[in-house]
Amino acid sequence: MTVKLTIAFYSTYGTNHQMAEIAAAAATAAGAEVRLRRIAETAPAEVVASQDAWKAQVERAAGIPAVSADDMEWANAYLFVTPTRFGSAPSQVRAFIDTLGGLWFQGKLANKAISAMTSAQNPHGGQEATTLGLYTTFLHWGAIIVAPGFTDPSIFAAGGNPYGYSHTQGKEFGDAEKAAISHQATRLVQVAAKLAA
């Protein structure tokens, strides 16, 4: 069975958008059918417009469809890519998750492979708390968490986060960072394929 992966990302300034695109390319190369989807912006337009970088990212992602319940039902694997806000996923991500109660109630989010990646302004800005907080939600769904663990040298080279790749905002995406993101996405596809077999 083909792995059908929905990658749902929210990105304020572009970091998580880049991560999602790197992951999408790796997952596609690993044989998955990928839907790259943005999580809708819920901040007031005047707030977004007050920051040039935020406004630019909204415009950059405008051509990507917003993730929907249909994308979640269609998929047999998920990757969430989100910034860290005060040690948690931002309100935009939580707002989308809060729309999925119907699918959860029907068991349509259960038994699917899932993973998460994040970023923050500094190396100790709450990334692990964000990822683990998302995993708590995913456990409620009955999803199967596929963290990267220490399963590849790229995890060590890119900072050593076994829960899910985390990026420091403003840092370039070099070979080590791309390799860690790609490994996590590929591992997710491989595990999803086993679950779907």
PDB file of C-alpha atoms in Angstrom:
ATOM      1  CA  MET A   1       0.000   0.000   0.000  1.00  0.00           C
ATOM      2  CA  THR A   2       1.227   3.476  -0.831  1.00  0.00           C
ATOM      3  CA  VAL A   3       2.063   5.776   2.035  1.00  0.00           C
ATOM      4  CA  LYS A   4      -0.140   8.863   1.843  1.00  0.00           C
ATOM      5  CA  LEU A   5       1.524  11.565   3.903  1.00  0.00           C
ATOM      6  CA  THR A   6      -0.004  14.877   4.902  1.00  0.00           C
ATOM      7  CA  ILE A   7       2.621  17.398   5.961  1.00  0.00           C
ATOM      8  CA  ALA A   8       0.908  20.183   7.895  1.00  0.00           C
ATOM      9  CA  PHE A   9       3.072  23.203   8.624  1.00  0.00           C
ATOM     10  CA  TYR A  10       2.656  26.594  10.203  1.00  0.00           C
ATOM     11  CA  SER A  11       5.380  29.158   9.601  1.00  0.00           C
ATOM     12  CA  THR A  12       5.532  32.764  10.763  1.00  0.00           C
ATOM     13  CA  TYR A  13       8.772  33.822   9.082  1.00  0.00           C
ATOM     14  CA  GLY A  14       9.558  30.933   6.744  1.00  0.00           C
ATOM     15  CA  THR A  15      11.747  28.569   8.771  1.00  0.00           C
ATOM     16  CA  ASN A  16       9.123  25.859   9.209  1.00  0.00           C
ATOM     17  CA  HIS A  17       7.979  26.265   5.616  1.00  0.00           C
ATOM     18  CA  GLN A  18      11.519  25.426   4.499  1.00  0.00           C
ATOM     19  CA  MET A  19      11.641  22.452   6.856  1.00  0.00           C
ATOM     20  CA  ALA A  20       8.333  21.167   5.471  1.00  0.00           C
ATOM     21  CA  GLU A  21       9.583  21.441   1.891  1.00  0.00           C
ATOM     22  CA  ILE A  22      12.794  19.552   2.707  1.00  0.00           C
ATOM     23  CA  ALA A  23      10.729  16.854   4.421  1.00  0.00           C
ATOM     24  CA  ALA A  24       8.279  16.672   1.506  1.00  0.00           C
ATOM     25  CA  ALA A  25      11.099  16.121  -0.986  1.00  0.00           C
ATOM     26  CA  ALA A  26      12.619  13.353   1.151  1.00  0.00           C
ATOM     27  CA  ALA A  27       9.253  11.650   1.690  1.00  0.00           C
ATOM     28  CA  THR A  28       8.499  11.770  -2.013  1.00  0.00           C
ATOM     29  CA  ALA A  29      11.913  10.274  -2.774  1.00  0.00           C
ATOM     30  CA  ALA A  30      11.110   7.516  -0.265  1.00  0.00           C
ATOM     31  CA  GLY A  31       7.996   6.630  -2.258  1.00  0.00           C
ATOM     32  CA  ALA A  32       5.228   8.489  -0.433  1.00  0.00           C
ATOM     33  CA  GLU A  33       2.397  10.408  -2.015  1.00  0.00           C
ATOM     34  CA  VAL A  34       2.659  13.762  -0.247  1.00  0.00           C
ATOM     35  CA  ARG A  35       0.195  16.540   0.395  1.00  0.00           C
ATOM     36  CA  LEU A  36       2.073  19.631   1.567  1.00  0.00           C
ATOM     37  CA  ARG A  37      -0.432  21.812   3.425  1.00  0.00           C
ATOM     38  CA  ARG A  38      -0.185  25.047   5.381  1.00  0.00           C
ATOM     39  CA  ILE A  39      -2.045  25.565   8.619  1.00  0.00           C
ATOM     40  CA  ALA A  40      -4.270  28.618   8.167  1.00  0.00           C
ATOM     41  CA  GLU A  41      -3.251  31.950   9.630  1.00  0.00           C
ATOM     42  CA  THR A  42      -5.606  33.061  12.393  1.00  0.00           C
ATOM     43  CA  ALA A  43      -3.815  36.203  13.578  1.00  0.00           C
ATOM     44  CA  PRO A  44      -5.571  39.473  12.705  1.00  0.00           C
ATOM     45  CA  ALA A  45      -4.518  40.828   9.302  1.00  0.00           C
ATOM     46  CA  GLU A  46      -3.348  44.103  10.832  1.00  0.00           C
ATOM     47  CA  VAL A  47      -1.011  42.233  13.189  1.00  0.00           C
ATOM     48  CA  VAL A  48       0.458  40.207  10.326  1.00  0.00           C
ATOM     49  CA  ALA A  49       0.828  43.339   8.199  1.00  0.00           C
ATOM     50  CA  SER A  50       2.701  45.104  11.001  1.00  0.00           C
ATOM     51  CA  GLN A  51       5.717  42.787  10.550  1.00  0.00           C
ATOM     52  CA  ASP A  52       7.281  42.667   7.101  1.00  0.00           C
ATOM     53  CA  ALA A  53       8.743  39.167   7.490  1.00  0.00           C
ATOM     54  CA  TRP A  54       5.434  37.727   8.718  1.00  0.00           C
ATOM     55  CA  LYS A  55       3.503  39.397   5.898  1.00  0.00           C
ATOM     56  CA  ALA A  56       6.030  38.092   3.356  1.00  0.00           C
ATOM     57  CA  GLN A  57       5.654  34.527   4.623  1.00  0.00           C
ATOM     58  CA  VAL A  58       1.854  34.675   4.404  1.00  0.00           C
ATOM     59  CA  GLU A  59       2.213  35.838   0.805  1.00  0.00           C
ATOM     60  CA  ARG A  60       4.858  33.181   0.047  1.00  0.00           C
ATOM     61  CA  ALA A  61       2.618  30.364   1.298  1.00  0.00           C
ATOM     62  CA  ALA A  62      -0.628  31.680  -0.177  1.00  0.00           C
ATOM     63  CA  GLY A  63      -0.512  29.263  -3.101  1.00  0.00           C
ATOM     64  CA  ILE A  64      -0.330  26.210  -0.837  1.00  0.00           C
ATOM     65  CA  PRO A  65      -3.737  24.820   0.137  1.00  0.00           C
ATOM     66  CA  ALA A  66      -4.749  25.102   3.788  1.00  0.00           C
ATOM     67  CA  VAL A  67      -4.847  21.757   5.561  1.00  0.00           C
ATOM     68  CA  SER A  68      -8.315  20.336   6.064  1.00  0.00           C
ATOM     69  CA  ALA A  69     -10.024  17.429   7.757  1.00  0.00           C
ATOM     70  CA  ASP A  70     -10.143  15.784   4.311  1.00  0.00           C
ATOM     71  CA  ASP A  71      -6.333  15.856   4.142  1.00  0.00           C
ATOM     72  CA  MET A  72      -6.213  14.179   7.549  1.00  0.00           C
ATOM     73  CA  GLU A  73      -8.714  11.478   6.629  1.00  0.00           C
ATOM     74  CA  TRP A  74      -6.979  10.832   3.300  1.00  0.00           C
ATOM     75  CA  ALA A  75      -3.555  10.283   4.840  1.00  0.00           C
ATOM     76  CA  ASN A  76      -2.160   7.218   6.555  1.00  0.00           C
ATOM     77  CA  ALA A  77       0.767   9.229   7.929  1.00  0.00           C
ATOM     78  CA  TYR A  78       1.259  12.755   9.247  1.00  0.00           C
ATOM     79  CA  LEU A  79       4.109  15.170   9.823  1.00  0.00           C
ATOM     80  CA  PHE A  80       3.477  18.372  11.773  1.00  0.00           C
ATOM     81  CA  VAL A  81       6.038  21.158  11.371  1.00  0.00           C
ATOM     82  CA  THR A  82       5.499  24.093  13.707  1.00  0.00           C
ATOM     83  CA  PRO A  83       7.307  26.879  15.530  1.00  0.00           C
ATOM     84  CA  THR A  84       7.582  27.040  19.288  1.00  0.00           C
ATOM     85  CA  ARG A  85       5.598  29.689  21.133  1.00  0.00           C
ATOM     86  CA  PHE A  86       6.364  29.885  24.837  1.00  0.00           C
ATOM     87  CA  GLY A  87       7.179  26.166  24.954  1.00  0.00           C
ATOM     88  CA  SER A  88       4.152  25.013  22.966  1.00  0.00           C
ATOM     89  CA  ALA A  89       2.725  24.922  19.470  1.00  0.00           C
ATOM     90  CA  PRO A  90       1.266  28.275  18.394  1.00  0.00           C
ATOM     91  CA  SER A  91      -2.434  29.013  18.575  1.00  0.00           C
ATOM     92  CA  GLN A  92      -2.833  28.549  14.823  1.00  0.00           C
ATOM     93  CA  VAL A  93      -1.765  24.909  15.138  1.00  0.00           C
ATOM     94  CA  ARG A  94      -3.936  24.284  18.204  1.00  0.00           C
ATOM     95  CA  ALA A  95      -6.912  25.888  16.438  1.00  0.00           C
ATOM     96  CA  PHE A  96      -6.568  23.434  13.556  1.00  0.00           C
ATOM     97  CA  ILE A  97      -6.155  20.482  15.912  1.00  0.00           C
ATOM     98  CA  ASP A  98      -9.315  21.581  17.712  1.00  0.00           C
ATOM     99  CA  THR A  99     -11.290  21.126  14.477  1.00  0.00           C
ATOM    100  CA  LEU A 100     -10.450  17.414  14.332  1.00  0.00           C
ATOM    101  CA  GLY A 101     -12.748  16.207  17.101  1.00  0.00           C
ATOM    102  CA  GLY A 102     -15.138  14.607  14.639  1.00  0.00           C
ATOM    103  CA  LEU A 103     -12.428  12.553  12.955  1.00  0.00           C
ATOM    104  CA  TRP A 104     -10.988  11.603  16.346  1.00  0.00           C
ATOM    105  CA  PHE A 105     -14.405  10.477  17.587  1.00  0.00           C
ATOM    106  CA  GLN A 106     -14.777   8.238  14.523  1.00  0.00           C
ATOM    107  CA  GLY A 107     -11.297   6.743  15.042  1.00  0.00           C
ATOM    108  CA  LYS A 108     -10.056   8.159  11.743  1.00  0.00           C
ATOM    109  CA  LEU A 109      -6.820   9.532  13.236  1.00  0.00           C
ATOM    110  CA  ALA A 110      -5.890   6.277  14.978  1.00  0.00           C
ATOM    111  CA  ASN A 111      -3.219   3.771  13.992  1.00  0.00           C
ATOM    112  CA  LYS A 112      -1.490   6.175  11.624  1.00  0.00           C
ATOM    113  CA  ALA A 113       2.219   7.005  11.807  1.00  0.00           C
ATOM    114  CA  ILE A 114       2.937  10.550  12.966  1.00  0.00           C
ATOM    115  CA  SER A 115       5.941  12.723  13.714  1.00  0.00           C
ATOM    116  CA  ALA A 116       6.708  16.366  14.490  1.00  0.00           C
ATOM    117  CA  MET A 117       9.424  18.964  13.943  1.00  0.00           C
ATOM    118  CA  THR A 118       9.784  22.440  15.389  1.00  0.00           C
ATOM    119  CA  SER A 119      11.927  25.542  15.653  1.00  0.00           C
ATOM    120  CA  ALA A 120      12.588  28.344  18.100  1.00  0.00           C
ATOM    121  CA  GLN A 121      14.515  31.577  18.299  1.00  0.00           C
ATOM    122  CA  ASN A 122      17.369  30.038  20.300  1.00  0.00           C
ATOM    123  CA  PRO A 123      18.732  26.524  20.918  1.00  0.00           C
ATOM    124  CA  HIS A 124      16.958  26.140  24.281  1.00  0.00           C
ATOM    125  CA  GLY A 125      13.735  27.962  23.444  1.00  0.00           C
ATOM    126  CA  GLY A 126      11.299  25.189  24.320  1.00  0.00           C
ATOM    127  CA  GLN A 127      11.578  22.976  21.238  1.00  0.00           C
ATOM    128  CA  GLU A 128      11.461  19.688  23.105  1.00  0.00           C
ATOM    129  CA  ALA A 129       8.442  20.816  25.127  1.00  0.00           C
ATOM    130  CA  THR A 130       6.661  21.742  21.907  1.00  0.00           C
ATOM    131  CA  THR A 131       7.331  18.386  20.271  1.00  0.00           C
ATOM    132  CA  LEU A 132       6.437  16.377  23.359  1.00  0.00           C
ATOM    133  CA  GLY A 133       3.280  18.453  23.823  1.00  0.00           C
ATOM    134  CA  LEU A 134       2.181  17.620  20.298  1.00  0.00           C
ATOM    135  CA  TYR A 135       2.933  13.963  20.944  1.00  0.00           C
ATOM    136  CA  THR A 136       0.593  14.065  23.946  1.00  0.00           C
ATOM    137  CA  THR A 137      -2.201  15.152  21.602  1.00  0.00           C
ATOM    138  CA  PHE A 138      -1.258  12.492  19.066  1.00  0.00           C
ATOM    139  CA  LEU A 139      -1.423   9.829  21.781  1.00  0.00           C
ATOM    140  CA  HIS A 140      -4.997  10.886  22.451  1.00  0.00           C
ATOM    141  CA  TRP A 141      -5.722  10.250  18.785  1.00  0.00           C
ATOM    142  CA  GLY A 142      -4.284   6.750  18.993  1.00  0.00           C
ATOM    143  CA  ALA A 143      -1.668   7.619  16.388  1.00  0.00           C
ATOM    144  CA  ILE A 144       1.679   5.814  16.299  1.00  0.00           C
ATOM    145  CA  ILE A 145       4.507   8.221  17.135  1.00  0.00           C
ATOM    146  CA  VAL A 146       7.571   7.852  14.936  1.00  0.00           C
ATOM    147  CA  ALA A 147      10.323   9.948  16.466  1.00  0.00           C
ATOM    148  CA  PRO A 148      13.763   9.903  14.845  1.00  0.00           C
ATOM    149  CA  GLY A 149      15.478   8.656  17.983  1.00  0.00           C
ATOM    150  CA  PHE A 150      19.199   8.223  17.590  1.00  0.00           C
ATOM    151  CA  THR A 151      18.764   6.045  14.512  1.00  0.00           C
ATOM    152  CA  ASP A 152      21.112   7.862  12.159  1.00  0.00           C
ATOM    153  CA  PRO A 153      24.358   9.833  12.472  1.00  0.00           C
ATOM    154  CA  SER A 154      22.563  12.885  11.047  1.00  0.00           C
ATOM    155  CA  ILE A 155      20.638  13.259  14.310  1.00  0.00           C
ATOM    156  CA  PHE A 156      23.886  13.773  16.223  1.00  0.00           C
ATOM    157  CA  ALA A 157      25.339  16.070  13.566  1.00  0.00           C
ATOM    158  CA  ALA A 158      22.321  18.383  13.598  1.00  0.00           C
ATOM    159  CA  GLY A 159      22.093  18.874  17.346  1.00  0.00           C
ATOM    160  CA  GLY A 160      21.023  15.517  18.703  1.00  0.00           C
ATOM    161  CA  ASN A 161      17.265  15.830  19.233  1.00  0.00           C
ATOM    162  CA  PRO A 162      15.738  12.324  19.333  1.00  0.00           C
ATOM    163  CA  TYR A 163      12.146  13.591  19.644  1.00  0.00           C
ATOM    164  CA  GLY A 164      11.991  15.414  16.328  1.00  0.00           C
ATOM    165  CA  TYR A 165      14.191  17.774  14.386  1.00  0.00           C
ATOM    166  CA  SER A 166      14.395  21.286  15.841  1.00  0.00           C
ATOM    167  CA  HIS A 167      15.882  24.296  14.105  1.00  0.00           C
ATOM    168  CA  THR A 168      17.201  27.563  15.473  1.00  0.00           C
ATOM    169  CA  GLN A 169      15.488  30.365  13.594  1.00  0.00           C
ATOM    170  CA  GLY A 170      17.837  32.347  11.382  1.00  0.00           C
ATOM    171  CA  LYS A 171      20.366  29.544  11.084  1.00  0.00           C
ATOM    172  CA  GLU A 172      21.083  28.352   7.550  1.00  0.00           C
ATOM    173  CA  PHE A 173      19.902  24.946   6.397  1.00  0.00           C
ATOM    174  CA  GLY A 174      23.195  23.241   5.707  1.00  0.00           C
ATOM    175  CA  ASP A 175      23.864  19.638   4.752  1.00  0.00           C
ATOM    176  CA  ALA A 176      23.629  18.410   8.364  1.00  0.00           C
ATOM    177  CA  GLU A 177      20.257  20.045   8.951  1.00  0.00           C
ATOM    178  CA  LYS A 178      18.821  18.839   5.649  1.00  0.00           C
ATOM    179  CA  ALA A 179      20.080  15.319   6.339  1.00  0.00           C
ATOM    180  CA  ALA A 180      18.407  15.196   9.770  1.00  0.00           C
ATOM    181  CA  ILE A 181      15.088  16.475   8.396  1.00  0.00           C
ATOM    182  CA  SER A 182      15.285  14.036   5.499  1.00  0.00           C
ATOM    183  CA  HIS A 183      16.087  11.128   7.780  1.00  0.00           C
ATOM    184  CA  GLN A 184      13.096  11.842  10.011  1.00  0.00           C
ATOM    185  CA  ALA A 185      10.750  12.111   7.012  1.00  0.00           C
ATOM    186  CA  THR A 186      12.142   8.944   5.430  1.00  0.00           C
ATOM    187  CA  ARG A 187      11.875   7.000   8.686  1.00  0.00           C
ATOM    188  CA  LEU A 188       8.261   8.145   9.025  1.00  0.00           C
ATOM    189  CA  VAL A 189       7.467   6.871   5.522  1.00  0.00           C
ATOM    190  CA  GLN A 190       9.203   3.544   6.189  1.00  0.00           C
ATOM    191  CA  VAL A 191       7.290   2.929   9.420  1.00  0.00           C
ATOM    192  CA  ALA A 192       4.013   4.069   7.835  1.00  0.00           C
ATOM    193  CA  ALA A 193       4.553   1.581   5.015  1.00  0.00           C
ATOM    194  CA  LYS A 194       4.989  -1.247   7.533  1.00  0.00           C
ATOM    195  CA  LEU A 195       1.839  -0.233   9.383  1.00  0.00           C
ATOM    196  CA  ALA A 196      -0.123  -0.055   6.137  1.00  0.00           C
ATOM    197  CA  ALA A 197       1.095  -3.435   4.855  1.00  0.00           C
TER     198      ALA A 197
END
